CSV table of C-alpha atoms in Angstrom, one decimal:
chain,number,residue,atom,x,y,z
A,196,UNK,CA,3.1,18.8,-3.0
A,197,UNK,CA,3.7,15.1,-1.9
A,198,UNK,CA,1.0,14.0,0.5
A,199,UNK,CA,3.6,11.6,2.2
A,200,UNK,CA,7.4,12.3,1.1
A,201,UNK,CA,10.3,9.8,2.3
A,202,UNK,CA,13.4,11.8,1.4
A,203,UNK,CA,15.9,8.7,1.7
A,204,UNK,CA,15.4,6.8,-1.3
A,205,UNK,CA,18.2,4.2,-0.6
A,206,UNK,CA,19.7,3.7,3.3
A,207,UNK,CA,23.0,1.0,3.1
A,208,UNK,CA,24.1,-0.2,6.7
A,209,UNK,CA,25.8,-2.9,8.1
A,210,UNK,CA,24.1,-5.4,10.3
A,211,UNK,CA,24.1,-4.4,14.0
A,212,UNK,CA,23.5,-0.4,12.9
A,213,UNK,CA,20.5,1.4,13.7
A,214,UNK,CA,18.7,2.9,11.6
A,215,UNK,CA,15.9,5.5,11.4
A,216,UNK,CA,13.7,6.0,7.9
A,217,UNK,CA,12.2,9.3,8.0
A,218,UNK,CA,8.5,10.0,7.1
A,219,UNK,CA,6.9,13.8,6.7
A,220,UNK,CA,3.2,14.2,6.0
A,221,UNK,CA,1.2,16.6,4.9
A,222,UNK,CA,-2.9,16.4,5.8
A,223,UNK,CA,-5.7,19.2,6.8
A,224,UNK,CA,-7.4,16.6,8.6
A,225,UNK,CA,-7.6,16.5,11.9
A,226,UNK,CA,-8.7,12.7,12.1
A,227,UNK,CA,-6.2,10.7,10.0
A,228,UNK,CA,-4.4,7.4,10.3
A,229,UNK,CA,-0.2,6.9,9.8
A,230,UNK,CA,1.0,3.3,8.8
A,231,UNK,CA,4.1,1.5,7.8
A,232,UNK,CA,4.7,-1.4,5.9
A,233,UNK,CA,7.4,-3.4,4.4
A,234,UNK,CA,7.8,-4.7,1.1
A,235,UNK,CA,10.3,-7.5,1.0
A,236,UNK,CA,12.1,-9.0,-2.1
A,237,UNK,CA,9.0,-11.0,-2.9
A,238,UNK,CA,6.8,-8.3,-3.5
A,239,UNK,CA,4.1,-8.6,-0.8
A,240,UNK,CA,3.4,-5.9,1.2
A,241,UNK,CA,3.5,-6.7,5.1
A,242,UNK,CA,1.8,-4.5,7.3
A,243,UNK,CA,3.7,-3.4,10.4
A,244,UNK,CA,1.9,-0.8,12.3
A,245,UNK,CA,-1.1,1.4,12.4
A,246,UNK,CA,-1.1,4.6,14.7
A,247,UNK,CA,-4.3,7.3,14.5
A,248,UNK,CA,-3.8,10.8,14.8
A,249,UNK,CA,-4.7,11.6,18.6
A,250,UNK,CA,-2.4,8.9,19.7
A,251,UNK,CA,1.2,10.7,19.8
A,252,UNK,CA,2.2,8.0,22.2
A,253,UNK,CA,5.5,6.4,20.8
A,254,UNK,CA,5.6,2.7,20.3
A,255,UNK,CA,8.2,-0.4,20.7
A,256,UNK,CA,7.8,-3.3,19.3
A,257,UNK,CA,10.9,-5.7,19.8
A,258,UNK,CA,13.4,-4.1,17.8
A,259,UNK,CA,11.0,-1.8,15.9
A,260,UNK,CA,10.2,1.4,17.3
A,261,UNK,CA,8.0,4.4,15.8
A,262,UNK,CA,8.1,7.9,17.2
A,263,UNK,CA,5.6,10.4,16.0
A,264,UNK,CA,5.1,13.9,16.2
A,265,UNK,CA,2.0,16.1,15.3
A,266,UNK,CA,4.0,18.9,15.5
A,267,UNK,CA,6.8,18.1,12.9
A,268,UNK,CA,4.1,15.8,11.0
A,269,UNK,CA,6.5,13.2,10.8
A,270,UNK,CA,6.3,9.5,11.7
A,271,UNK,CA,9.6,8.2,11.7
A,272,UNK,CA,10.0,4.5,11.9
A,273,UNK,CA,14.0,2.7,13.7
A,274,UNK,CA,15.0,-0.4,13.4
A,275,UNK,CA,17.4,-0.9,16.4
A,276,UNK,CA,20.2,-3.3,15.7
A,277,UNK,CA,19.6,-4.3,11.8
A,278,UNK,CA,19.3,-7.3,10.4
A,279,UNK,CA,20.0,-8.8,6.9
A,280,UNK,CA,16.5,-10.2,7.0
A,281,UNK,CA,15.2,-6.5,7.3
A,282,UNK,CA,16.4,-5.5,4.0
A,283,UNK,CA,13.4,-4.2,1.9
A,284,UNK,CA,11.3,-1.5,0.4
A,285,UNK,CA,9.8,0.2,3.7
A,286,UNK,CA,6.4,2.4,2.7
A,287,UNK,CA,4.9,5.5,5.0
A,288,UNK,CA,1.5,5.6,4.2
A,289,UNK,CA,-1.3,7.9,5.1
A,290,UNK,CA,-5.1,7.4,5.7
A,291,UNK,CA,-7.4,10.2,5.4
A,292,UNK,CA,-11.5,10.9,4.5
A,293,UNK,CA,-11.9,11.0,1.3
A,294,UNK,CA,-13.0,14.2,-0.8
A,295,UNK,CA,-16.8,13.1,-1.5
A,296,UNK,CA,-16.7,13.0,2.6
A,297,UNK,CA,-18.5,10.3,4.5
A,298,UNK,CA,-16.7,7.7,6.1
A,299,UNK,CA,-14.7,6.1,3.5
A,300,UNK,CA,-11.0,6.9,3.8
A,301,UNK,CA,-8.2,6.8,1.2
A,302,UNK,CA,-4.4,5.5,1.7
A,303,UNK,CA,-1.8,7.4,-0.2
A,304,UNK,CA,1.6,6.0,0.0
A,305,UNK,CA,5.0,7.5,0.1
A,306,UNK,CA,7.4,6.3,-2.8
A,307,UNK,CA,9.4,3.9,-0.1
A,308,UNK,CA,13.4,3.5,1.4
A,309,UNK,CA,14.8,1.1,0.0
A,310,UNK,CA,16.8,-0.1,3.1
A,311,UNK,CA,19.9,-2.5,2.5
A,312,UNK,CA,21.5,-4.1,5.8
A,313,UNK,CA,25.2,-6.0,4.8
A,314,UNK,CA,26.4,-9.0,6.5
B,135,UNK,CA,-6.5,-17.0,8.8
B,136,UNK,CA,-6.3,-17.2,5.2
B,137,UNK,CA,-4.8,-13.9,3.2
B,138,UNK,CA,-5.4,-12.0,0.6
B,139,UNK,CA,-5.5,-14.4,-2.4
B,140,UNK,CA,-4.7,-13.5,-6.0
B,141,UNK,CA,-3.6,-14.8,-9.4
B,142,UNK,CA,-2.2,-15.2,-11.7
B,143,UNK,CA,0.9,-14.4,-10.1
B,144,UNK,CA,3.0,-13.5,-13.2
B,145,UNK,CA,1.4,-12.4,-16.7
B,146,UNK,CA,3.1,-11.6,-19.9
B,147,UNK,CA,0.8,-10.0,-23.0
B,148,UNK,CA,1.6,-8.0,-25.8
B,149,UNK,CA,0.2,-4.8,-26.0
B,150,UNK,CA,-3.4,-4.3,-27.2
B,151,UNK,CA,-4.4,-7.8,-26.0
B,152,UNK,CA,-6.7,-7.9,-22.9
B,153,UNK,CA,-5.9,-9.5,-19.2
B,154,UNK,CA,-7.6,-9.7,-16.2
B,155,UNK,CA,-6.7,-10.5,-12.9
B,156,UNK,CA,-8.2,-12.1,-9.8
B,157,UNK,CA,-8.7,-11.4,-5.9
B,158,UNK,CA,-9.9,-13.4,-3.1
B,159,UNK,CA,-10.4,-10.7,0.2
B,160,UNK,CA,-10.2,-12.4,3.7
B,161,UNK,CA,-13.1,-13.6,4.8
B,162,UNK,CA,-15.4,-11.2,6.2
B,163,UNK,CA,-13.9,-8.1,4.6
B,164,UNK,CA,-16.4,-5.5,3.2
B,165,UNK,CA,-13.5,-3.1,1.8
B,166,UNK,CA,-11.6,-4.4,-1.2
B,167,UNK,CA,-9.3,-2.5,-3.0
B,168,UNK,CA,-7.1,-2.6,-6.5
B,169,UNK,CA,-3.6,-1.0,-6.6
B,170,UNK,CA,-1.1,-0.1,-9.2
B,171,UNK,CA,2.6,-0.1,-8.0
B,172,UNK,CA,5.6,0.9,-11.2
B,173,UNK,CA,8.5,-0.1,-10.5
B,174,UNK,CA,9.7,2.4,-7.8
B,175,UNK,CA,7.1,4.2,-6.5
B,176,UNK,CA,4.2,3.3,-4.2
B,177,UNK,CA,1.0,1.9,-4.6
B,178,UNK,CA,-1.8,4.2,-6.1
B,179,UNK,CA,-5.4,3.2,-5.4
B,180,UNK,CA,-7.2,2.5,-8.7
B,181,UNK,CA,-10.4,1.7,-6.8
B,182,UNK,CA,-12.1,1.0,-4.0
B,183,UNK,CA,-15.2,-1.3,-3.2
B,184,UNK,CA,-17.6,-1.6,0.0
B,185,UNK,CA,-19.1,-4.6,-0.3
B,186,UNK,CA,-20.1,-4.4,-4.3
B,187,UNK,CA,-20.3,-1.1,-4.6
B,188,UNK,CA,-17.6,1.1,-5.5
B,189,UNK,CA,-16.5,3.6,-3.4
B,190,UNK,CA,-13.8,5.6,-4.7
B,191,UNK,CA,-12.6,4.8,-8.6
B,192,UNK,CA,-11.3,8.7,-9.7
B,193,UNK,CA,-8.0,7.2,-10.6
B,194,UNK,CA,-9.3,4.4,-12.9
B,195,UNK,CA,-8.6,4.4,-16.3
B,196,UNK,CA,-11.5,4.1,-17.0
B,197,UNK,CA,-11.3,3.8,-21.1
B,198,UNK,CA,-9.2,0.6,-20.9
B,199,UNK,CA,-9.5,-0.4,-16.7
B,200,UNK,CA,-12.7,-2.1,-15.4
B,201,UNK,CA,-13.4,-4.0,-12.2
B,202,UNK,CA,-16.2,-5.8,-10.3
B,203,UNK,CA,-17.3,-7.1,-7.4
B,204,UNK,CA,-20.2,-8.8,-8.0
B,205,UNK,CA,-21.4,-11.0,-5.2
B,206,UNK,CA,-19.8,-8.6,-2.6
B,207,UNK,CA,-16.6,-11.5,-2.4
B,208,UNK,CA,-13.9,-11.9,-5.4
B,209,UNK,CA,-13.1,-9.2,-7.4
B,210,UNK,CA,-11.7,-9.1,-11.5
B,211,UNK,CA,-9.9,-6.2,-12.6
B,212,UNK,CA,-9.5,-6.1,-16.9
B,213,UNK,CA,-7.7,-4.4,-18.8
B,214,UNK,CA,-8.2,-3.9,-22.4
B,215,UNK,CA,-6.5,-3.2,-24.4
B,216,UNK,CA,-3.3,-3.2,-22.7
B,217,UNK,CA,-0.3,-0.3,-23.2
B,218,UNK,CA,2.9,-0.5,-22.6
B,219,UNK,CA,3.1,1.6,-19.3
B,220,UNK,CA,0.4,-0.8,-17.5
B,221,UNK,CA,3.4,-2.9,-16.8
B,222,UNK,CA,3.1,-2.9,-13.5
B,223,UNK,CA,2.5,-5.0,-10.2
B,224,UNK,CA,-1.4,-5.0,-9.3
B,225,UNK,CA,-2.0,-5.2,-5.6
B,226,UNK,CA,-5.4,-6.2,-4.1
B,227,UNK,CA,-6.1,-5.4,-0.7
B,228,UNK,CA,-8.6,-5.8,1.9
B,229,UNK,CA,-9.8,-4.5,4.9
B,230,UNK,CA,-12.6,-5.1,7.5
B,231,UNK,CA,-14.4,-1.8,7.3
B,232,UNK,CA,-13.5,0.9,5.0
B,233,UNK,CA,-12.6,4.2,7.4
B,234,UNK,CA,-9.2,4.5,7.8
B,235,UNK,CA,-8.9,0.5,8.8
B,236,UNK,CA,-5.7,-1.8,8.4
B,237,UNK,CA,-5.4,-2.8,4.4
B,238,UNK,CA,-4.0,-6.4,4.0
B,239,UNK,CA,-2.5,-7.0,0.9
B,240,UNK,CA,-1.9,-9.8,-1.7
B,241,UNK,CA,1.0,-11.0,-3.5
B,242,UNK,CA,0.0,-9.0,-6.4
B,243,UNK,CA,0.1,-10.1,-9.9
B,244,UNK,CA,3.3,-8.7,-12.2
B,245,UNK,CA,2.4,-7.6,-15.2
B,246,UNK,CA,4.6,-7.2,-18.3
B,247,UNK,CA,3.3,-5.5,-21.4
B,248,UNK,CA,5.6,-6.1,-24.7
């Protein structure tokens, strides 16, 4: 089973839509950390947010918003009013302890939403 | 603040020839890390250092994939000799402690393999 699974591969809208990329996760942990990025056309990957796993508190940021739910182990990620400019590759990644233990922690990614907003 | 800093940016080899790529953290990071992204998918951690150790490298390949951190700063990952399915897009990232902290990544370095 997929650690992190983003079941929309592709998302098309229009500019002005919302738009909501879903993100399940799967962890025994009960200390983990959930982030997004996004990967634009040029390849870098651009860090958007960062949320640990005893803060369910939902988060805006301009027209970004994340809501995340222990319950459903998802961390779904909307874009509120699209933009061209948001067009890219958006990753759900998770951070947990590794195996050997200690403090080190390992990222596994999901395998992104390509998300495609038309003029 | 200066990024993450790699190069080259774009390599072409043929297969069974040897490359190796370079990465500048930011400054003051301990964690660096080396990723492989294919073409669609995710990144997937090839390995990990703190400081210039290594921390994690079970996904390291390791007959033909090495890397090093010597001085604790820049990092070189080789590969030799090259197959076709390393084509790929090699990320480094860094991060200010290793537990679960914010990874900043590179520009990553495309390779093609012929």
């Amino acid at each position: 089973a997929q650690k992190v699974t983003q079941a929309q591969t592709e998302i098309s809208v229009v500019e002005k839509e919302d738009v909501t990329l879903d993100c399940v996760y799967e962890t025994r942990d009960t200390t983990y950390y959930l982030f997004w990025y996004k990967q634009p056309p040029s390849g870098e990957l651009v860090f958007l947010i960062r949320r640990n796993s005893f803060d369910e508190q939902n988060e805006i940021s301009g027209r970004y918003s994340w809501n995340f739910q222990k319950s459903t182990s998802s961390f779904n990620f909307t874009i509120t009013a699209s933009q061209v400019v948001d067009s890219a590759v958006y990753f759900c990644a998770l951070s947990e302890v590794m195996s050997s233990g200690g403090s080190n922690y390992k990222l596994t990614f999901g395998k992104g939403t390509l998300l495609t907003v038309n003029p | 603040e200066a990024g993450v800093a790699q190069s080259p940016r774009y390599k072409i080899i043929e297969k069974r020839q040897s490359v190796a790529f370079w990465c500048n953290p930011i400054s003051g990071h301990a964690t660096l890390y080396w990723y492989q992204q294919i073409l669609g998918q995710g990144p997937k951690l090839l390995i990990q250092f703190q400081n210039n150790g290594v921390v994690d490298d079970s996904q390291l390949p390791k007959d033909r994939f090495s890397a090093e951190r010597l001085k604790g700063v820049d990092s070189t990952l080789k590969i030799q000799p090259a197959k076709l399915e390393d084509s790929a897009v090699y990320l480094c990232a860094s991060s200010l402690r290793p537990g679960g902290e914010t990874q900043y990544f590179g520009p990553g370095t495309r390779l093609l393999v012929l």
